[in-house]
Amino acid sequence: MASSTVLIPPRHYLNDGYGIASWLLTRDHKRIALLYLATVTLFFFVGGAMAVMIRLDLATPAGDLVTDETYNKLFTMHGVLMVFFFLIPAIPAVLGNFLVPIMIGAKDLAFPKLNLFSWYIYVAGGLFTLYALVTGGVDTGWTFYTPFSTVSSTTNVIPTALGIFITGFSSILTGLNFIVTIHRMRAPGLTWFRMPLFLWSTYATSLINVLGTPVIAITLLLVAAERVFHFGFFDPRLGGDPVLFQHLFWFYSHPAVYIMVLPAMGVVSELVAAGCRKPVFGYPFVAFASLAIAVLGFLVWGHHMFVAGESVYSALIFSMLSFLVAIPSAVKVFNWTATMYKGAVSWETPMLYAYGFIGLFTIGGLTGLFLAAVGLDVHVTDTYFIVAHFHYIMVGGTIMGYLGGLHYWWPKISGRLYNEGLAKLSAGIIFIGFNLTFFPQFVLGYMGMPRRYHAYPPDFQVLNVLSSAGASILGVGYLIPMVYLMWSLRYGRLAGSNPWGAVGLEWTTTSPPPTENFTETPVVTWEAYDYHAPAEGHVA
Amino acid sequence: MSPEAAHHPPVQGLAHQFDSLEQQTEATTLGMWVFLVTEVLFFGGLFMVYTVYRTWYPDAFAAASHTLDITLGTINTAVLITSSLTMALAVHSAQLGQRKLIMIFLLATMALGGVFLGIKGVEYYSKFVEHHVPGPSFHFEEPQFAAHAQIFFSLYFLMTGLHALHMIIGFGIMLFMLGWTWKGGITADYYGPIEIAGLYWHFVDIVWIFLFPLLYLLGGRY
Amino acid sequence: MWTGTPLFPEAASTMAPRVDALYFFLLALAGFFSLLIAGLIVYYAVKFHRRTPDQVGAPIHGGMVLEVGWTVIPFLITMVIFVWGASVYYAMARPPDETLNIYVVGKQWMWKFQHLDGQREINELHVPVGRAVKLITTSEDVIHDFFVPAFRIKADVIPGRYVNIWFHATKPGRYRLFCAEYCGTRHSGMIGEVVVMDPSEYQAWLSGGTEEGSLASAGAKLFQDLACNTCHRADAQGRGPVLDGLFGKTVQLQSGQTVTVDEAYIRESILHPTAQVASGFQPIMPTFQGIVSEEQLLELVEYVKSLKAPAQGQGQTR
């Protein structure tokens, strides 16, 4: 199944033009994906540095490492950078951009110039936000609750809000590009139900991007406008309602968490299929579950506001819907697990990340049930229980999915293999560091430690120290891949077109692929993950 | 030359990622529809804020609405609807490949759009003179409604301002289409760009159709 | 049942055991499913570990029974949790009819408590054990949140409106109070204590050291000082509605809607008097926004609450 000759093709997308202009003015979706890779990695490490500071400060109860003001700015910026500049773009803009045209059998996305423009918008928004950071920071929390953000905070709220506003258009345009590409540019024979599940997840994510992001855009614009012009939409002294902001904010920000996790789920489907060399169990159910998550995800925003003054009846409706949105995620977890039954199960690094995702996402998702139960949410909301819950999903889920995908497609992207031993070691360090960081936070939360607290009662210290210790381990775990992945670019073994022996259009072309992806447009006559009757031209 | 370039000779106006002009037109049209959906959500946030405050303060909103010039608003509505007509005629001319007519209708659309913006400017100026612009110099004649009327005017300026911004962007698009048509890039076989420009312009028109009654026609008239 | 340990909070209210029961059920459920999935993954990874480089997995595409099963069963389980959580929440949202009321004003970065008989406290709240206590809360500036982990209660404290939160403490002791909605620089310093006392001790505490009169009597003085009594006369000859006995009644507004005269309505009528005018009256009352503080508003509200219905034969007919 693996090819016998391991060669790097003479002409491919990385050497098709040299010089900075060929990168900054490229229309090639693969190069744009790498532009995004560089920038999201940068934001990840800046946001990560803030996390290190936060956990260092929280190792002692008195909050004596940084001042209150600095601490408030640290957690705000950590949230803003991680949510808007890393988690939301990472998988779609890096892996999605690289893979969508190839998995579809096309030469590029529907709108390549728009794709490049999206990257520039992302960078512009990021620069605004970094400017806000270096000229004093912002201390409203990434949630910008009013009236604190509109009336009380004295920090750089407006540039931060504008930075996020600008970057939002990057998400919208990328989502638009993916939707049109998937609808209109599939290769001959590639019906919807023959598509790899990564494309279904990307499609569902793009729907959310396109429908939800405009709402946060207008909401942040309103915050900025209120700060400048004192309109009073969210100021009770002028007849406004501060809770209205929360409805507008969470109407986007809840679906946003599905923007963050759905692509990772798509990656996991690919990793599990390739790692077990069999079709994902219940393919149509997994595909529809992605769509169900996207739709239901728009109906549950009020579960962030159970104690914020919404009516009892609204709370009950949002609670019920929040339980419903858990079901399709559970269906996916069961289907992935069932895929492993009688599989040819690999223990290579990408698959380890996939298994880690399934386990940690399950824990994170189950703790979501605790939160959907209103009577229990009253006690744990706004505490470290929530912090633990969303980090299990975002870090234990999304980031593990992202790293798994990065490792799996690294040979395709770079033409090289990375060091498997170091990769497995990092995956293990990350898994241990992650759980040590965040599991104690569930306990802390139920004990009553509120979130966004700079100092805390001394009897919470032991759990906080455990968490901070875990964070230092996790940080090391994230740094090691940077080293061996970069090293592999120059010194890694050549990968060949299909080092995993996997099935999928991307594995039929060279590593790295040519600029136009395929030498001939593929004609697809096989089902997805067809490991059992490989048709002509299907496996390299 | 790559093998697939040998399969289809270069078609004028066909971008490299597409296999045919038909696919290109379908893709760009779908792209514009998706974009318009995002615009609906974008304006939708403002309409939601409007809905909440109008439900809570109907009398203040009615009083504030009465101070808008309904004559100018109605003229503007007629102007904008007519501009949608000229835009539709531009698309029709494009379908028939009539280059000169396309340009005439595009220019007519822009001219009507300019009239709309001019009248809007007059209205904004009169609001400024009457001290109805939110901020430190805001003053409303009926003091019991003042605070909530300020919310109305905040929404008025935000919503019509955002709408006007979209019209100005529309001008840019029209100019671009004019240039494209002049250079002969629009034919009866390929007029997709004019069509999607038309979609955008009609959307801008529809937003105004909603804005007009919600802002100008509240509370019955005198 | 439980006293505080390093890993579990004290349970000191009637709601706490109910919340904890639901929590333990969910812990068991989550533990079961996490271990099940993790266990299966590890088991399958070992049992079906790829043995040769070219090995492929079995050609299994799916199974309808399993799909239906693992959709329906989680659905049923989640509905059970929903009902349970809803019933706990409903109890939290409906205070008993008889409560000891205390006013709470949150402001950056402190808690101010006003007992009805005039006692004021800052950051420390004394309450009796074994009685339902209702806190009527508001904020002076940004959104805060009143959170007592030992009671398992929490509610955002919002500027511009009153939010009620109630509890029934079951054990004397001192329990931590946190602000749980980020509110600026000293958010983590906005902490305090709820001191739950035996009834006799509470009485002793109450009677020691009330400098001013009760909230209602302070309100009565304000009512005169601000000349409210010139329009709101008990003999129905003023230009405003009679307030005696009005609290708790349903009145009709000019718009045709009806509204219950509760604390929020009284507060709204003082700050935005033309918003909800009673039927039959002109919208001529001036606003007192900016003239009265939140605490003065509480005093006026308590005063109006204290006004008894007029004797028979007098009414506010117009």
PDB file of N, CA and C in Angstrom, chain B residues 125-201:
ATOM      1  N   TYR B 125     -28.203  66.995   8.563  1.00  0.00           N
ATOM      2  CA  TYR B 125     -27.895  68.357   8.950  1.00  0.00           C
ATOM      3  C   TYR B 125     -29.023  68.941   9.795  1.00  0.00           C
ATOM      4  N   SER B 126     -30.266  68.649   9.359  1.00  0.00           N
ATOM      5  CA  SER B 126     -31.371  69.229  10.121  1.00  0.00           C
ATOM      6  C   SER B 126     -31.451  68.617  11.511  1.00  0.00           C
ATOM      7  N   LYS B 127     -31.083  67.345  11.625  1.00  0.00           N
ATOM      8  CA  LYS B 127     -31.049  66.721  12.957  1.00  0.00           C
ATOM      9  C   LYS B 127     -29.994  67.375  13.827  1.00  0.00           C
ATOM     10  N   PHE B 128     -28.890  67.728  13.191  1.00  0.00           N
ATOM     11  CA  PHE B 128     -27.815  68.379  13.928  1.00  0.00           C
ATOM     12  C   PHE B 128     -28.288  69.741  14.438  1.00  0.00           C
ATOM     13  N   VAL B 129     -28.966  70.470  13.577  1.00  0.00           N
ATOM     14  CA  VAL B 129     -29.430  71.803  13.947  1.00  0.00           C
ATOM     15  C   VAL B 129     -30.475  71.738  15.057  1.00  0.00           C
ATOM     16  N   GLU B 130     -31.309  70.690  15.018  1.00  0.00           N
ATOM     17  CA  GLU B 130     -32.351  70.558  16.039  1.00  0.00           C
ATOM     18  C   GLU B 130     -31.835  69.957  17.343  1.00  0.00           C
ATOM     19  N   HIS B 131     -30.530  69.714  17.423  1.00  0.00           N
ATOM     20  CA  HIS B 131     -29.926  69.110  18.622  1.00  0.00           C
ATOM     21  C   HIS B 131     -30.471  67.722  18.898  1.00  0.00           C
ATOM     22  N   HIS B 132     -30.696  66.961  17.840  1.00  0.00           N
ATOM     23  CA  HIS B 132     -31.135  65.591  18.033  1.00  0.00           C
ATOM     24  C   HIS B 132     -30.007  64.602  17.843  1.00  0.00           C
ATOM     25  N   VAL B 133     -28.776  65.105  17.694  1.00  0.00           N
ATOM     26  CA  VAL B 133     -27.644  64.186  17.585  1.00  0.00           C
ATOM     27  C   VAL B 133     -27.249  63.760  18.991  1.00  0.00           C
ATOM     28  N   PRO B 134     -27.198  62.452  19.283  1.00  0.00           N
ATOM     29  CA  PRO B 134     -26.886  62.000  20.649  1.00  0.00           C
ATOM     30  C   PRO B 134     -25.525  62.510  21.091  1.00  0.00           C
ATOM     31  N   GLY B 135     -25.438  62.835  22.350  1.00  0.00           N
ATOM     32  CA  GLY B 135     -24.175  63.327  22.876  1.00  0.00           C
ATOM     33  C   GLY B 135     -24.438  64.479  23.810  1.00  0.00           C
ATOM     34  N   PRO B 136     -23.413  65.219  24.135  1.00  0.00           N
ATOM     35  CA  PRO B 136     -23.580  66.290  25.139  1.00  0.00           C
ATOM     36  C   PRO B 136     -24.539  67.398  24.706  1.00  0.00           C
ATOM     37  N   SER B 137     -24.687  67.619  23.392  1.00  0.00           N
ATOM     38  CA  SER B 137     -25.562  68.711  22.972  1.00  0.00           C
ATOM     39  C   SER B 137     -26.973  68.249  22.660  1.00  0.00           C
ATOM     40  N   PHE B 138     -27.291  67.006  23.058  1.00  0.00           N
ATOM     41  CA  PHE B 138     -28.617  66.475  22.752  1.00  0.00           C
ATOM     42  C   PHE B 138     -29.673  67.184  23.583  1.00  0.00           C
ATOM     43  N   HIS B 139     -30.770  67.542  22.901  1.00  0.00           N
ATOM     44  CA  HIS B 139     -31.878  68.154  23.633  1.00  0.00           C
ATOM     45  C   HIS B 139     -33.173  67.764  22.952  1.00  0.00           C
ATOM     46  N   PHE B 140     -34.130  67.265  23.711  1.00  0.00           N
ATOM     47  CA  PHE B 140     -35.396  66.852  23.118  1.00  0.00           C
ATOM     48  C   PHE B 140     -36.524  67.673  23.716  1.00  0.00           C
ATOM     49  N   GLU B 141     -37.462  68.066  22.845  1.00  0.00           N
ATOM     50  CA  GLU B 141     -38.484  69.031  23.238  1.00  0.00           C
ATOM     51  C   GLU B 141     -39.393  68.498  24.347  1.00  0.00           C
ATOM     52  N   GLU B 142     -39.688  67.206  24.322  1.00  0.00           N
ATOM     53  CA  GLU B 142     -40.567  66.669  25.367  1.00  0.00           C
ATOM     54  C   GLU B 142     -39.676  65.983  26.400  1.00  0.00           C
ATOM     55  N   PRO B 143     -39.421  66.651  27.527  1.00  0.00           N
ATOM     56  CA  PRO B 143     -38.378  66.184  28.457  1.00  0.00           C
ATOM     57  C   PRO B 143     -38.650  64.804  29.054  1.00  0.00           C
ATOM     58  N   GLN B 144     -39.941  64.430  29.159  1.00  0.00           N
ATOM     59  CA  GLN B 144     -40.177  63.129  29.780  1.00  0.00           C
ATOM     60  C   GLN B 144     -39.744  61.993  28.869  1.00  0.00           C
ATOM     61  N   PHE B 145     -39.541  62.285  27.591  1.00  0.00           N
ATOM     62  CA  PHE B 145     -39.114  61.256  26.656  1.00  0.00           C
ATOM     63  C   PHE B 145     -37.640  61.358  26.297  1.00  0.00           C
ATOM     64  N   ALA B 146     -36.953  62.361  26.874  1.00  0.00           N
ATOM     65  CA  ALA B 146     -35.625  62.700  26.354  1.00  0.00           C
ATOM     66  C   ALA B 146     -34.660  61.512  26.347  1.00  0.00           C
ATOM     67  N   ALA B 147     -34.560  60.815  27.489  1.00  0.00           N
ATOM     68  CA  ALA B 147     -33.557  59.738  27.568  1.00  0.00           C
ATOM     69  C   ALA B 147     -33.821  58.675  26.514  1.00  0.00           C
ATOM     70  N   HIS B 148     -35.079  58.289  26.382  1.00  0.00           N
ATOM     71  CA  HIS B 148     -35.378  57.206  25.460  1.00  0.00           C
ATOM     72  C   HIS B 148     -35.382  57.682  24.013  1.00  0.00           C
ATOM     73  N   ALA B 149     -35.687  58.959  23.814  1.00  0.00           N
ATOM     74  CA  ALA B 149     -35.575  59.495  22.456  1.00  0.00           C
ATOM     75  C   ALA B 149     -34.123  59.482  22.013  1.00  0.00           C
ATOM     76  N   GLN B 150     -33.220  59.686  22.952  1.00  0.00           N
ATOM     77  CA  GLN B 150     -31.804  59.642  22.578  1.00  0.00           C
ATOM     78  C   GLN B 150     -31.436  58.248  22.081  1.00  0.00           C
ATOM     79  N   ILE B 151     -32.020  57.224  22.696  1.00  0.00           N
ATOM     80  CA  ILE B 151     -31.774  55.869  22.200  1.00  0.00           C
ATOM     81  C   ILE B 151     -32.299  55.742  20.776  1.00  0.00           C
ATOM     82  N   PHE B 152     -33.500  56.304  20.529  1.00  0.00           N
ATOM     83  CA  PHE B 152     -34.050  56.249  19.168  1.00  0.00           C
ATOM     84  C   PHE B 152     -33.090  56.884  18.178  1.00  0.00           C
ATOM     85  N   PHE B 153     -32.607  58.092  18.521  1.00  0.00           N
ATOM     86  CA  PHE B 153     -31.737  58.778  17.568  1.00  0.00           C
ATOM     87  C   PHE B 153     -30.401  58.073  17.408  1.00  0.00           C
ATOM     88  N   SER B 154     -29.913  57.451  18.502  1.00  0.00           N
ATOM     89  CA  SER B 154     -28.688  56.660  18.363  1.00  0.00           C
ATOM     90  C   SER B 154     -28.902  55.562  17.331  1.00  0.00           C
ATOM     91  N   LEU B 155     -30.029  54.887  17.443  1.00  0.00           N
ATOM     92  CA  LEU B 155     -30.335  53.833  16.481  1.00  0.00           C
ATOM     93  C   LEU B 155     -30.523  54.413  15.091  1.00  0.00           C
ATOM     94  N   TYR B 156     -31.181  55.565  15.007  1.00  0.00           N
ATOM     95  CA  TYR B 156     -31.413  56.194  13.706  1.00  0.00           C
ATOM     96  C   TYR B 156     -30.083  56.434  12.996  1.00  0.00           C
ATOM     97  N   PHE B 157     -29.150  57.072  13.709  1.00  0.00           N
ATOM     98  CA  PHE B 157     -27.882  57.398  13.053  1.00  0.00           C
ATOM     99  C   PHE B 157     -27.076  56.151  12.750  1.00  0.00           C
ATOM    100  N   LEU B 158     -27.068  55.196  13.678  1.00  0.00           N
ATOM    101  CA  LEU B 158     -26.301  53.969  13.441  1.00  0.00           C
ATOM    102  C   LEU B 158     -26.853  53.197  12.255  1.00  0.00           C
ATOM    103  N   MET B 159     -28.171  53.010  12.227  1.00  0.00           N
ATOM    104  CA  MET B 159     -28.754  52.166  11.191  1.00  0.00           C
ATOM    105  C   MET B 159     -28.693  52.849   9.822  1.00  0.00           C
ATOM    106  N   THR B 160     -29.076  54.130   9.758  1.00  0.00           N
ATOM    107  CA  THR B 160     -29.014  54.791   8.450  1.00  0.00           C
ATOM    108  C   THR B 160     -27.565  55.025   8.049  1.00  0.00           C
ATOM    109  N   GLY B 161     -26.699  55.233   9.032  1.00  0.00           N
ATOM    110  CA  GLY B 161     -25.285  55.429   8.719  1.00  0.00           C
ATOM    111  C   GLY B 161     -24.657  54.182   8.141  1.00  0.00           C
ATOM    112  N   LEU B 162     -24.950  53.051   8.767  1.00  0.00           N
ATOM    113  CA  LEU B 162     -24.423  51.783   8.254  1.00  0.00           C
ATOM    114  C   LEU B 162     -24.980  51.516   6.860  1.00  0.00           C
ATOM    115  N   HIS B 163     -26.257  51.853   6.675  1.00  0.00           N
ATOM    116  CA  HIS B 163     -26.878  51.671   5.367  1.00  0.00           C
ATOM    117  C   HIS B 163     -26.197  52.551   4.328  1.00  0.00           C
ATOM    118  N   ALA B 164     -25.941  53.799   4.700  1.00  0.00           N
ATOM    119  CA  ALA B 164     -25.290  54.720   3.762  1.00  0.00           C
ATOM    120  C   ALA B 164     -23.888  54.221   3.414  1.00  0.00           C
ATOM    121  N   LEU B 165     -23.196  53.689   4.408  1.00  0.00           N
ATOM    122  CA  LEU B 165     -21.866  53.138   4.148  1.00  0.00           C
ATOM    123  C   LEU B 165     -21.946  52.019   3.118  1.00  0.00           C
ATOM    124  N   HIS B 166     -22.969  51.170   3.257  1.00  0.00           N
ATOM    125  CA  HIS B 166     -23.130  50.096   2.282  1.00  0.00           C
ATOM    126  C   HIS B 166     -23.446  50.627   0.900  1.00  0.00           C
ATOM    127  N   MET B 167     -24.175  51.769   0.846  1.00  0.00           N
ATOM    128  CA  MET B 167     -24.448  52.365  -0.461  1.00  0.00           C
ATOM    129  C   MET B 167     -23.167  52.881  -1.100  1.00  0.00           C
ATOM    130  N   ILE B 168     -22.323  53.492  -0.278  1.00  0.00           N
ATOM    131  CA  ILE B 168     -21.071  54.035  -0.817  1.00  0.00           C
ATOM    132  C   ILE B 168     -20.209  52.894  -1.361  1.00  0.00           C
ATOM    133  N   ILE B 169     -20.189  51.772  -0.621  1.00  0.00           N
ATOM    134  CA  ILE B 169     -19.479  50.602  -1.135  1.00  0.00           C
ATOM    135  C   ILE B 169     -20.114  50.160  -2.453  1.00  0.00           C
ATOM    136  N   GLY B 170     -21.435  50.240  -2.501  1.00  0.00           N
ATOM    137  CA  GLY B 170     -22.136  49.904  -3.741  1.00  0.00           C
ATOM    138  C   GLY B 170     -21.680  50.775  -4.893  1.00  0.00           C
ATOM    139  N   PHE B 171     -21.439  52.068  -4.621  1.00  0.00           N
ATOM    140  CA  PHE B 171     -20.902  52.955  -5.666  1.00  0.00           C
ATOM    141  C   PHE B 171     -19.595  52.417  -6.214  1.00  0.00           C
ATOM    142  N   GLY B 172     -18.755  51.984  -5.266  1.00  0.00           N
ATOM    143  CA  GLY B 172     -17.464  51.441  -5.689  1.00  0.00           C
ATOM    144  C   GLY B 172     -17.659  50.258  -6.619  1.00  0.00           C
ATOM    145  N   ILE B 173     -18.610  49.401  -6.228  1.00  0.00           N
ATOM    146  CA  ILE B 173     -18.874  48.223  -7.060  1.00  0.00           C
ATOM    147  C   ILE B 173     -19.373  48.652  -8.436  1.00  0.00           C
ATOM    148  N   MET B 174     -20.267  49.643  -8.473  1.00  0.00           N
ATOM    149  CA  MET B 174     -20.789  50.126  -9.760  1.00  0.00           C
ATOM    150  C   MET B 174     -19.667  50.657 -10.648  1.00  0.00           C
ATOM    151  N   LEU B 175     -18.761  51.426 -10.029  1.00  0.00           N
ATOM    152  CA  LEU B 175     -17.646  51.975 -10.802  1.00  0.00           C
ATOM    153  C   LEU B 175     -16.826  50.853 -11.408  1.00  0.00           C
ATOM    154  N   PHE B 176     -16.601  49.853 -10.585  1.00  0.00           N
ATOM    155  CA  PHE B 176     -15.828  48.714 -11.044  1.00  0.00           C
ATOM    156  C   PHE B 176     -16.527  48.045 -12.230  1.00  0.00           C
ATOM    157  N   MET B 177     -17.853  47.892 -12.113  1.00  0.00           N
ATOM    158  CA  MET B 177     -18.622  47.264 -13.193  1.00  0.00           C
ATOM    159  C   MET B 177     -18.592  48.124 -14.455  1.00  0.00           C
ATOM    160  N   LEU B 178     -18.646  49.457 -14.247  1.00  0.00           N
ATOM    161  CA  LEU B 178     -18.568  50.370 -15.402  1.00  0.00           C
ATOM    162  C   LEU B 178     -17.271  50.134 -16.163  1.00  0.00           C
ATOM    163  N   GLY B 179     -16.190  50.079 -15.398  1.00  0.00           N
ATOM    164  CA  GLY B 179     -14.892  49.873 -16.032  1.00  0.00           C
ATOM    165  C   GLY B 179     -14.842  48.551 -16.777  1.00  0.00           C
ATOM    166  N   TRP B 180     -15.349  47.529 -16.143  1.00  0.00           N
ATOM    167  CA  TRP B 180     -15.332  46.198 -16.734  1.00  0.00           C
ATOM    168  C   TRP B 180     -16.149  46.168 -18.033  1.00  0.00           C
ATOM    169  N   THR B 181     -17.333  46.830 -17.972  1.00  0.00           N
ATOM    170  CA  THR B 181     -18.188  46.861 -19.164  1.00  0.00           C
ATOM    171  C   THR B 181     -17.522  47.641 -20.282  1.00  0.00           C
ATOM    172  N   TRP B 182     -16.950  48.802 -19.923  1.00  0.00           N
ATOM    173  CA  TRP B 182     -16.270  49.627 -20.927  1.00  0.00           C
ATOM    174  C   TRP B 182     -15.216  48.815 -21.672  1.00  0.00           C
ATOM    175  N   LYS B 183     -14.451  48.020 -20.899  1.00  0.00           N
ATOM    176  CA  LYS B 183     -13.355  47.268 -21.535  1.00  0.00           C
ATOM    177  C   LYS B 183     -13.865  46.043 -22.291  1.00  0.00           C
ATOM    178  N   GLY B 184     -15.163  45.846 -22.318  1.00  0.00           N
ATOM    179  CA  GLY B 184     -15.723  44.766 -23.116  1.00  0.00           C
ATOM    180  C   GLY B 184     -15.727  43.412 -22.428  1.00  0.00           C
ATOM    181  N   GLY B 185     -15.537  43.391 -21.132  1.00  0.00           N
ATOM    182  CA  GLY B 185     -15.493  42.119 -20.418  1.00  0.00           C
ATOM    183  C   GLY B 185     -16.866  41.517 -20.171  1.00  0.00           C
ATOM    184  N   ILE B 186     -17.935  42.315 -20.400  1.00  0.00           N
ATOM    185  CA  ILE B 186     -19.283  41.821 -20.145  1.00  0.00           C
ATOM    186  C   ILE B 186     -19.964  41.544 -21.476  1.00  0.00           C
ATOM    187  N   THR B 187     -20.378  40.311 -21.692  1.00  0.00           N
ATOM    188  CA  THR B 187     -21.047  39.947 -22.944  1.00  0.00           C
ATOM    189  C   THR B 187     -22.318  39.187 -22.607  1.00  0.00           C
ATOM    190  N   ALA B 188     -23.104  38.912 -23.618  1.00  0.00           N
ATOM    191  CA  ALA B 188     -24.332  38.134 -23.395  1.00  0.00           C
ATOM    192  C   ALA B 188     -24.001  36.738 -22.882  1.00  0.00           C
ATOM    193  N   ASP B 189     -22.764  36.280 -23.148  1.00  0.00           N
ATOM    194  CA  ASP B 189     -22.376  34.953 -22.654  1.00  0.00           C
ATOM    195  C   ASP B 189     -21.831  35.006 -21.241  1.00  0.00           C
ATOM    196  N   TYR B 190     -21.384  36.174 -20.836  1.00  0.00           N
ATOM    197  CA  TYR B 190     -20.809  36.247 -19.490  1.00  0.00           C
ATOM    198  C   TYR B 190     -21.156  37.587 -18.857  1.00  0.00           C
ATOM    199  N   TYR B 191     -22.183  37.605 -18.097  1.00  0.00           N
ATOM    200  CA  TYR B 191     -22.611  38.843 -17.455  1.00  0.00           C
ATOM    201  C   TYR B 191     -22.788  38.656 -15.951  1.00  0.00           C
ATOM    202  N   GLY B 192     -22.241  37.570 -15.441  1.00  0.00           N
ATOM    203  CA  GLY B 192     -22.345  37.273 -14.011  1.00  0.00           C
ATOM    204  C   GLY B 192     -22.003  38.437 -13.098  1.00  0.00           C
ATOM    205  N   PRO B 193     -20.907  39.157 -13.354  1.00  0.00           N
ATOM    206  CA  PRO B 193     -20.560  40.262 -12.458  1.00  0.00           C
ATOM    207  C   PRO B 193     -21.666  41.301 -12.316  1.00  0.00           C
ATOM    208  N   ILE B 194     -22.342  41.625 -13.415  1.00  0.00           N
ATOM    209  CA  ILE B 194     -23.418  42.615 -13.327  1.00  0.00           C
ATOM    210  C   ILE B 194     -24.559  42.059 -12.481  1.00  0.00           C
ATOM    211  N   GLU B 195     -24.806  40.798 -12.660  1.00  0.00           N
ATOM    212  CA  GLU B 195     -25.885  40.160 -11.905  1.00  0.00           C
ATOM    213  C   GLU B 195     -25.619  40.211 -10.409  1.00  0.00           C
ATOM    214  N   ILE B 196     -24.382  39.886 -10.010  1.00  0.00           N
ATOM    215  CA  ILE B 196     -24.139  39.873  -8.573  1.00  0.00           C
ATOM    216  C   ILE B 196     -24.036  41.293  -8.016  1.00  0.00           C
ATOM    217  N   ALA B 197     -23.593  42.239  -8.851  1.00  0.00           N
ATOM    218  CA  ALA B 197     -23.651  43.634  -8.406  1.00  0.00           C
ATOM    219  C   ALA B 197     -25.102  44.029  -8.182  1.00  0.00           C
ATOM    220  N   GLY B 198     -25.969  43.544  -9.059  1.00  0.00           N
ATOM    221  CA  GLY B 198     -27.391  43.819  -8.909  1.00  0.00           C
ATOM    222  C   GLY B 198     -27.937  43.234  -7.616  1.00  0.00           C
ATOM    223  N   LEU B 199     -27.530  42.009  -7.311  1.00  0.00           N
ATOM    224  CA  LEU B 199     -27.975  41.385  -6.057  1.00  0.00           C
ATOM    225  C   LEU B 199     -27.614  42.261  -4.866  1.00  0.00           C
ATOM    226  N   TYR B 200     -26.383  42.737  -4.856  1.00  0.00           N
ATOM    227  CA  TYR B 200     -25.927  43.570  -3.746  1.00  0.00           C
ATOM    228  C   TYR B 200     -26.765  44.840  -3.650  1.00  0.00           C
ATOM    229  N   TRP B 201     -26.990  45.473  -4.796  1.00  0.00           N
ATOM    230  CA  TRP B 201     -27.723  46.738  -4.768  1.00  0.00           C
ATOM    231  C   TRP B 201     -29.158  46.529  -4.301  1.00  0.00           C
TER     232      TRP B 201
END
